Amino acid sequence: MSDIQTQFVKNILSGAKNNPNSCGSAFAPSNIALSKYWGKRDADLNLPINSSLSVSLGALGTRTEIRRTDCDAVYLNGLKVDGHDSFALRTLEFLHLFPDLGTSGFEVRTENNIPTAAGLASSASGFAALVMALDDLAGWGLDKKKLSMLARLGSGSASRSVFDGFVQWNAGENPDGTDSYAEPLSRDWKEFRIGILEISKARKPVGSRDGMNRTVQTSELYKSWPAQANRDIETIRAAIDAKDFPTLGKTAENNALAMHATMMSAWPPLIYLQSESIEAIHQVQRLRSDGLEVYLTIDAGPNIKLLFLEKNTEGVSEAFPGLQCIQPFE
Ligand code: 2P0
């Protein structure tokens, strides 16, 4: 917790209401970026170098309940988490940004219906749900723009999980972080499907935060990343408007692989992909050359997220047995 963060929170909360409840609760969806966030311009305020664009995962995400108590206690999926565990530490460190809630401690109960830290962006839904539950507990009545900025302090991708559907997180330019928040694109695509191909549940060897910093500091290829991200967001936005699935899929896949190429060119190299991830990438290419419209995206981990339309669900599921199919707009 830094003075800059404390001041930022104070500014966001100035003018907030004060209608406290005994318990605050909220659900936030997980999200998958189609054009990725990778690299920070300010670590304290968690400001990104580039904007990003995601799709939220509907009913897959995090439900959080929070109460005032004498001493802190954090539960994850029904089990009490050791106070030294990184999940508990990050949660409590975040809550200490809000000292004026009239309590010496918090009881936080978090239920994830997605694998924690397996590259399925559970910190995104986690911090978004935590901020929304806090808003409920304190009765601040903050708008979603402010909730998005507070969630950003916990985890960058959480700024996008405050909304459903397609979401853009604007990087912003202001050093004070007041123009860096997410906005919904307000576009439906009922036929849009995401298939989760789980390669590993293991925690990633290098977390996103350290991975990003290493990439920005050491990768020669990173110089071209912000410009690609900006181009890709524009292309994907236009593809969403036109319901042009091949353009969306191709741009999202290229964006993810460019991010991984950039990570690999860091030193020490960041290689999140495993051999099964590479096999799946080849299989997607084979399926496309056989005429099946399927694309992929990958986050900072080995798991593969397939992008396809409803009409191709059977073909994709046959090619990838055990695929978990998500309907983000249902
Ligand atoms: C994204 N990722 O846009 C990118 C793509 C992973 C790869 O946002 O340091 O947990 O907490 O702001 O949000 C994961 O990074 O990082 C992420 P912090 P975060 O979804």
Short mmCIF file of C-alpha atoms and ligand atoms in Angstrom, two decimals:
data_model
loop_
_atom_site.label_atom_id
_atom_site.label_comp_id
_atom_site.label_asym_id
_atom_site.label_seq_id
_atom_site.Cartn_x
_atom_site.Cartn_y
_atom_site.Cartn_z
CA MET A 1 0.00 0.00 0.00
CA SER A 2 1.53 3.33 -1.03
CA ASP A 3 0.55 6.95 -0.38
CA ILE A 4 -0.30 7.28 -4.07
CA GLN A 5 -2.76 4.38 -3.86
CA THR A 6 -4.33 5.69 -0.65
CA GLN A 7 -4.81 9.13 -2.24
CA PHE A 8 -6.28 7.57 -5.40
CA VAL A 9 -8.83 5.62 -3.33
CA LYS A 10 -9.68 8.76 -1.33
CA ASN A 11 -10.38 10.69 -4.55
CA ILE A 12 -12.59 7.91 -5.94
CA LEU A 13 -14.57 7.73 -2.69
CA SER A 14 -15.03 11.49 -2.27
CA GLY A 15 -18.74 12.15 -2.61
CA ALA A 16 -19.63 8.45 -2.17
CA LYS A 17 -22.76 7.62 -0.16
CA ASN A 18 -22.60 5.96 3.24
CA ASN A 19 -25.37 3.37 3.68
CA PRO A 20 -23.51 0.49 5.34
CA ASN A 21 -24.83 -3.08 5.37
CA SER A 22 -23.83 -5.91 7.71
CA CYS A 23 -22.76 -8.05 4.73
CA GLY A 24 -21.73 -7.17 1.19
CA SER A 25 -21.93 -9.64 -1.67
CA ALA A 26 -21.37 -9.60 -5.41
CA PHE A 27 -20.66 -11.77 -8.44
CA ALA A 28 -18.24 -10.83 -11.21
CA PRO A 29 -17.53 -12.82 -14.36
CA SER A 30 -14.10 -13.90 -15.41
CA ASN A 31 -12.94 -12.48 -18.73
CA ILE A 32 -10.68 -13.47 -21.60
CA ALA A 33 -8.84 -10.80 -23.54
CA LEU A 34 -9.07 -10.91 -27.33
CA SER A 35 -6.45 -8.15 -27.47
CA LYS A 36 -4.18 -8.52 -24.46
CA TYR A 37 -2.90 -6.27 -21.68
CA TRP A 38 0.84 -6.81 -21.24
CA GLY A 39 3.04 -4.16 -19.62
CA LYS A 40 2.60 -1.41 -17.03
CA ARG A 41 3.45 2.27 -17.25
CA ASP A 42 2.84 2.76 -13.50
CA ALA A 43 3.11 -0.02 -10.92
CA ASP A 44 1.54 1.87 -7.98
CA LEU A 45 -1.64 2.83 -9.80
CA ASN A 46 -1.51 -0.29 -11.99
CA LEU A 47 -1.70 1.65 -15.24
CA PRO A 48 -1.17 -0.30 -18.45
CA ILE A 49 1.00 0.67 -21.40
CA ASN A 50 -1.67 -0.48 -23.87
CA SER A 51 -5.46 -0.71 -23.96
CA SER A 52 -7.09 -4.16 -24.11
CA LEU A 53 -10.37 -5.72 -25.21
CA SER A 54 -12.03 -8.75 -23.62
CA VAL A 55 -15.15 -10.85 -23.47
CA SER A 56 -16.63 -11.69 -20.08
CA LEU A 57 -17.52 -15.32 -19.34
CA GLY A 58 -21.16 -15.00 -18.28
CA ALA A 59 -21.83 -17.23 -15.26
CA LEU A 60 -18.20 -18.33 -14.85
CA GLY A 61 -16.42 -16.21 -12.30
CA THR A 62 -16.28 -15.30 -8.63
CA ARG A 63 -18.90 -14.76 -5.93
CA THR A 64 -17.64 -12.90 -2.87
CA GLU A 65 -19.17 -12.13 0.52
CA ILE A 66 -17.56 -9.74 2.97
CA ARG A 67 -18.30 -8.94 6.62
CA ARG A 68 -16.70 -6.83 9.35
CA THR A 69 -14.91 -8.86 12.05
CA ASP A 70 -12.31 -8.38 14.79
CA CYS A 71 -9.57 -10.12 12.89
CA ASP A 72 -9.05 -10.94 9.23
CA ALA A 73 -10.11 -14.31 7.80
CA VAL A 74 -10.10 -15.31 4.14
CA TYR A 75 -11.93 -18.36 2.76
CA LEU A 76 -11.53 -19.73 -0.75
CA ASN A 77 -14.10 -22.24 -1.99
CA GLY A 78 -15.19 -23.00 1.60
CA LEU A 79 -11.69 -23.53 3.04
CA LYS A 80 -9.87 -21.09 5.30
CA VAL A 81 -6.74 -19.82 3.58
CA ASP A 82 -3.46 -19.56 5.50
CA GLY A 83 -2.67 -15.91 6.26
CA HIS A 84 0.71 -16.26 4.55
CA ASP A 85 -0.77 -17.59 1.32
CA SER A 86 -0.40 -15.14 -1.59
CA PHE A 87 -4.18 -15.17 -2.19
CA ALA A 88 -4.91 -14.07 1.40
CA LEU A 89 -2.05 -11.55 1.39
CA ARG A 90 -3.19 -9.89 -1.86
CA THR A 91 -6.83 -9.81 -0.71
CA LEU A 92 -6.02 -8.26 2.68
CA GLU A 93 -3.45 -5.85 1.28
CA PHE A 94 -6.14 -4.61 -1.09
CA LEU A 95 -8.70 -4.23 1.72
CA HIS A 96 -6.24 -2.14 3.71
CA LEU A 97 -6.55 0.50 1.00
CA PHE A 98 -9.96 1.22 2.57
CA PRO A 99 -9.24 2.18 6.20
CA ASP A 100 -12.51 4.04 6.86
CA LEU A 101 -14.90 1.11 7.00
CA GLY A 102 -15.25 1.09 10.79
CA THR A 103 -13.71 -2.33 11.40
CA SER A 104 -10.44 -3.83 12.54
CA GLY A 105 -10.81 -6.81 10.23
CA PHE A 106 -12.74 -8.50 7.44
CA GLU A 107 -14.12 -11.95 6.82
CA VAL A 108 -13.97 -12.60 3.09
CA ARG A 109 -15.60 -15.65 1.52
CA THR A 110 -14.73 -16.24 -2.11
CA GLU A 111 -16.20 -18.92 -4.35
CA ASN A 112 -14.59 -19.45 -7.75
CA ASN A 113 -16.21 -21.68 -10.32
CA ILE A 114 -13.07 -21.46 -12.47
CA PRO A 115 -9.65 -22.94 -11.64
CA THR A 116 -7.66 -20.46 -9.53
CA ALA A 117 -4.43 -19.19 -11.12
CA ALA A 118 -4.57 -21.57 -14.07
CA GLY A 119 -4.41 -18.74 -16.57
CA LEU A 120 -8.19 -18.41 -16.60
CA ALA A 121 -8.03 -14.91 -15.13
CA SER A 122 -9.48 -15.69 -11.70
CA SER A 123 -7.73 -12.62 -10.23
CA ALA A 124 -9.82 -10.60 -12.68
CA SER A 125 -13.18 -11.84 -11.42
CA GLY A 126 -11.77 -12.02 -7.87
CA PHE A 127 -10.86 -8.35 -7.50
CA ALA A 128 -13.91 -7.18 -9.45
CA ALA A 129 -16.21 -9.18 -7.13
CA LEU A 130 -14.28 -7.96 -4.06
CA VAL A 131 -14.69 -4.29 -5.03
CA MET A 132 -18.38 -4.75 -5.84
CA ALA A 133 -18.95 -6.61 -2.54
CA LEU A 134 -17.13 -3.81 -0.67
CA ASP A 135 -19.35 -1.26 -2.39
CA ASP A 136 -22.35 -3.27 -1.18
CA LEU A 137 -20.95 -3.53 2.38
CA ALA A 138 -20.18 0.19 2.66
CA GLY A 139 -23.19 1.33 0.63
CA TRP A 140 -21.05 3.73 -1.45
CA GLY A 141 -23.27 3.42 -4.52
CA LEU A 142 -20.28 3.92 -6.87
CA ASP A 143 -20.82 3.87 -10.63
CA LYS A 144 -19.19 1.16 -12.72
CA LYS A 145 -16.47 3.47 -14.02
CA LYS A 146 -15.27 4.06 -10.45
CA LEU A 147 -15.66 0.36 -9.55
CA SER A 148 -13.55 -0.47 -12.61
CA MET A 149 -10.77 1.90 -11.48
CA LEU A 150 -10.76 0.45 -7.95
CA ALA A 151 -10.73 -3.12 -9.30
CA ARG A 152 -7.75 -2.10 -11.49
CA LEU A 153 -5.70 -1.40 -8.36
CA GLY A 154 -6.16 -5.04 -7.33
CA SER A 155 -5.46 -6.52 -10.76
CA GLY A 156 -5.41 -4.86 -14.16
CA SER A 157 -7.65 -7.38 -15.87
CA ALA A 158 -10.18 -6.97 -13.00
CA SER A 159 -11.05 -3.53 -14.38
CA ARG A 160 -12.75 -5.38 -17.28
CA SER A 161 -14.61 -7.92 -15.11
CA VAL A 162 -16.92 -5.24 -13.73
CA PHE A 163 -18.89 -5.58 -17.00
CA ASP A 164 -20.54 -8.36 -19.03
CA GLY A 165 -20.05 -8.98 -22.74
CA PHE A 166 -17.35 -7.32 -24.85
CA VAL A 167 -15.36 -4.80 -22.79
CA GLN A 168 -12.57 -2.35 -23.59
CA TRP A 169 -10.12 -1.16 -20.94
CA ASN A 170 -8.76 2.18 -22.05
CA ALA A 171 -5.12 2.54 -21.06
CA GLY A 172 -5.54 6.30 -20.56
CA GLU A 173 -2.75 8.86 -20.55
CA ASN A 174 -3.09 10.76 -17.27
CA PRO A 175 -0.36 10.04 -14.72
CA ASP A 176 -3.04 10.16 -11.98
CA GLY A 177 -4.88 7.14 -13.45
CA THR A 178 -8.27 8.85 -13.69
CA ASP A 179 -8.75 8.02 -17.40
CA SER A 180 -7.76 4.33 -17.16
CA TYR A 181 -10.97 2.31 -16.78
CA ALA A 182 -13.07 -0.21 -18.67
CA GLU A 183 -16.25 0.37 -20.66
CA PRO A 184 -18.71 -2.13 -22.12
CA LEU A 185 -18.99 -2.22 -25.91
CA SER A 186 -22.74 -2.96 -25.67
CA ARG A 187 -22.68 -5.46 -28.52
CA ASP A 188 -24.21 -8.94 -28.29
CA TRP A 189 -23.04 -11.96 -30.23
CA LYS A 190 -25.29 -14.83 -29.16
CA GLU A 191 -23.52 -17.38 -31.36
CA PHE A 192 -20.07 -16.59 -29.94
CA ARG A 193 -18.47 -19.54 -28.15
CA ILE A 194 -15.30 -20.03 -26.13
CA GLY A 195 -13.86 -23.50 -25.51
CA ILE A 196 -11.51 -23.97 -22.58
CA LEU A 197 -8.86 -26.57 -23.26
CA GLU A 198 -7.27 -27.12 -19.87
CA ILE A 199 -3.68 -28.22 -20.26
CA SER A 200 -2.64 -27.71 -16.63
CA LYS A 201 -4.13 -26.56 -13.32
CA ALA A 202 -0.68 -25.81 -11.90
CA ARG A 203 0.18 -22.32 -10.75
CA LYS A 204 2.28 -20.53 -13.33
CA PRO A 205 6.01 -20.40 -12.58
CA VAL A 206 6.21 -16.62 -13.09
CA GLY A 207 3.17 -14.49 -12.20
CA SER A 208 1.80 -11.96 -14.68
CA ARG A 209 3.09 -8.99 -12.70
CA ASP A 210 6.73 -10.14 -12.72
CA GLY A 211 6.37 -11.48 -16.25
CA MET A 212 5.16 -8.13 -17.57
CA ASN A 213 7.92 -6.19 -15.88
CA ARG A 214 10.55 -8.57 -17.17
CA THR A 215 9.16 -8.31 -20.70
CA VAL A 216 9.03 -4.51 -20.70
CA GLN A 217 12.57 -4.28 -19.32
CA THR A 218 14.34 -6.88 -21.44
CA SER A 219 12.44 -7.73 -24.62
CA GLU A 220 13.54 -6.03 -27.82
CA LEU A 221 10.27 -7.15 -29.42
CA TYR A 222 8.21 -5.31 -26.80
CA LYS A 223 8.90 -2.06 -28.70
CA SER A 224 6.37 -3.11 -31.34
CA TRP A 225 3.74 -4.45 -28.89
CA PRO A 226 1.76 -1.29 -27.97
CA ALA A 227 1.24 -0.36 -31.63
CA GLN A 228 0.06 -3.89 -32.47
CA ALA A 229 -2.33 -3.86 -29.50
CA ASN A 230 -3.86 -0.56 -30.63
CA ARG A 231 -4.30 -1.82 -34.21
CA ASP A 232 -5.78 -5.12 -33.05
CA ILE A 233 -8.35 -3.43 -30.81
CA GLU A 234 -9.60 -1.33 -33.71
CA THR A 235 -9.78 -4.38 -35.99
CA ILE A 236 -11.61 -6.48 -33.40
CA ARG A 237 -14.08 -3.69 -32.60
CA ALA A 238 -14.92 -3.37 -36.29
CA ALA A 239 -15.22 -7.17 -36.60
CA ILE A 240 -17.63 -7.26 -33.63
CA ASP A 241 -19.74 -4.49 -35.22
CA ALA A 242 -19.82 -6.35 -38.56
CA LYS A 243 -20.13 -9.83 -36.96
CA ASP A 244 -17.09 -10.75 -39.06
CA PHE A 245 -15.94 -13.83 -37.16
CA PRO A 246 -12.87 -14.79 -39.27
CA THR A 247 -11.39 -11.30 -38.85
CA LEU A 248 -12.05 -11.36 -35.10
CA GLY A 249 -10.59 -14.86 -34.73
CA LYS A 250 -7.51 -14.21 -36.86
CA THR A 251 -6.73 -10.93 -35.09
CA ALA A 252 -7.23 -12.39 -31.59
CA GLU A 253 -5.05 -15.42 -32.38
CA ASN A 254 -2.31 -13.29 -33.89
CA ASN A 255 -2.46 -10.92 -30.90
CA ALA A 256 -2.03 -13.78 -28.41
CA LEU A 257 0.82 -15.40 -30.32
CA ALA A 258 2.55 -12.02 -30.74
CA MET A 259 2.29 -11.56 -26.97
CA HIS A 260 3.85 -15.00 -26.41
CA ALA A 261 6.62 -14.28 -28.93
CA THR A 262 7.32 -11.06 -27.04
CA MET A 263 7.35 -12.91 -23.69
CA MET A 264 9.74 -15.53 -25.10
CA SER A 265 12.09 -12.79 -26.25
CA ALA A 266 12.44 -11.52 -22.67
CA TRP A 267 15.44 -12.58 -20.59
CA PRO A 268 15.31 -14.92 -18.78
CA PRO A 269 12.78 -16.15 -21.35
CA LEU A 270 9.14 -16.46 -20.32
CA ILE A 271 7.77 -19.66 -21.78
CA TYR A 272 4.25 -20.26 -20.51
CA LEU A 273 3.36 -22.75 -23.26
CA GLN A 274 3.78 -26.47 -22.71
CA SER A 275 4.22 -29.14 -25.37
CA GLU A 276 0.46 -29.92 -25.24
CA SER A 277 -0.26 -26.23 -25.86
CA ILE A 278 1.89 -26.33 -29.01
CA GLU A 279 0.15 -29.53 -30.16
CA ALA A 280 -3.23 -27.84 -29.74
CA ILE A 281 -2.04 -24.81 -31.74
CA HIS A 282 -1.03 -27.15 -34.59
CA GLN A 283 -4.34 -28.95 -34.40
CA VAL A 284 -6.28 -25.69 -34.66
CA GLN A 285 -4.26 -24.83 -37.77
CA ARG A 286 -5.03 -28.28 -39.27
CA LEU A 287 -8.75 -27.90 -38.51
CA ARG A 288 -8.81 -24.49 -40.20
CA SER A 289 -7.08 -25.84 -43.29
CA ASP A 290 -9.80 -28.54 -43.37
CA GLY A 291 -12.39 -25.74 -43.41
CA LEU A 292 -13.44 -25.54 -39.74
CA GLU A 293 -13.66 -21.95 -38.51
CA VAL A 294 -11.86 -22.15 -35.16
CA TYR A 295 -9.25 -19.81 -33.70
CA LEU A 296 -7.47 -19.63 -30.37
CA THR A 297 -6.17 -17.30 -27.72
CA ILE A 298 -3.79 -17.96 -24.80
CA ASP A 299 -3.06 -15.98 -21.65
CA ALA A 300 -0.03 -16.09 -19.37
CA GLY A 301 -0.26 -19.86 -18.95
CA PRO A 302 -0.40 -23.08 -20.95
CA ASN A 303 -4.20 -23.34 -21.33
CA ILE A 304 -5.82 -22.77 -24.70
CA LYS A 305 -9.07 -20.90 -25.26
CA LEU A 306 -10.76 -21.77 -28.55
CA LEU A 307 -12.92 -19.21 -30.31
CA PHE A 308 -15.72 -20.42 -32.58
CA LEU A 309 -19.39 -19.96 -33.47
CA GLU A 310 -22.35 -22.04 -32.28
CA LYS A 311 -22.71 -23.79 -35.65
CA ASN A 312 -19.22 -25.32 -35.25
CA THR A 313 -19.64 -26.54 -31.65
CA GLU A 314 -19.95 -30.19 -32.69
CA GLY A 315 -16.92 -30.14 -34.99
CA VAL A 316 -14.72 -28.40 -32.41
CA SER A 317 -15.90 -30.65 -29.54
CA GLU A 318 -15.17 -33.77 -31.61
CA ALA A 319 -11.66 -32.55 -32.32
CA PHE A 320 -11.04 -31.65 -28.65
CA PRO A 321 -12.75 -34.19 -26.35
CA GLY A 322 -13.33 -32.82 -22.84
CA LEU A 323 -13.60 -29.24 -24.06
CA GLN A 324 -15.49 -26.94 -21.68
CA CYS A 325 -17.77 -24.83 -23.86
CA ILE A 326 -18.81 -21.36 -22.67
CA GLN A 327 -21.64 -19.22 -24.04
CA PRO A 328 -20.65 -15.68 -22.97
CA PHE A 329 -23.91 -14.09 -24.14
CA GLU A 330 -26.41 -16.60 -22.72
C1 2P0 B 1 -5.00 -9.98 -20.18
N1 2P0 B 1 -3.25 -11.01 -18.74
O1 2P0 B 1 -5.23 -9.00 -20.91
C2 2P0 B 1 -3.55 -10.37 -19.99
C3 2P0 B 1 -3.10 -11.35 -21.04
C4 2P0 B 1 -2.51 -12.22 -18.91
C5 2P0 B 1 -2.17 -12.28 -20.35
O2 2P0 B 1 -4.19 -9.41 -17.55
O3 2P0 B 1 -0.38 -7.32 -12.56
O4 2P0 B 1 -3.48 -10.49 -13.33
O5 2P0 B 1 -2.57 -7.92 -11.54
O6 2P0 B 1 -2.44 -6.16 -13.30
O7 2P0 B 1 -4.37 -8.54 -14.67
C6 2P0 B 1 -3.10 -11.03 -16.33
O8 2P0 B 1 -2.55 -10.02 -15.57
O9 2P0 B 1 -1.99 -8.55 -13.86
C7 2P0 B 1 -3.56 -10.43 -17.59
P1 2P0 B 1 -1.86 -7.43 -12.76
P2 2P0 B 1 -3.23 -9.40 -14.29
O10 2P0 B 1 -5.94 -10.67 -19.70
#
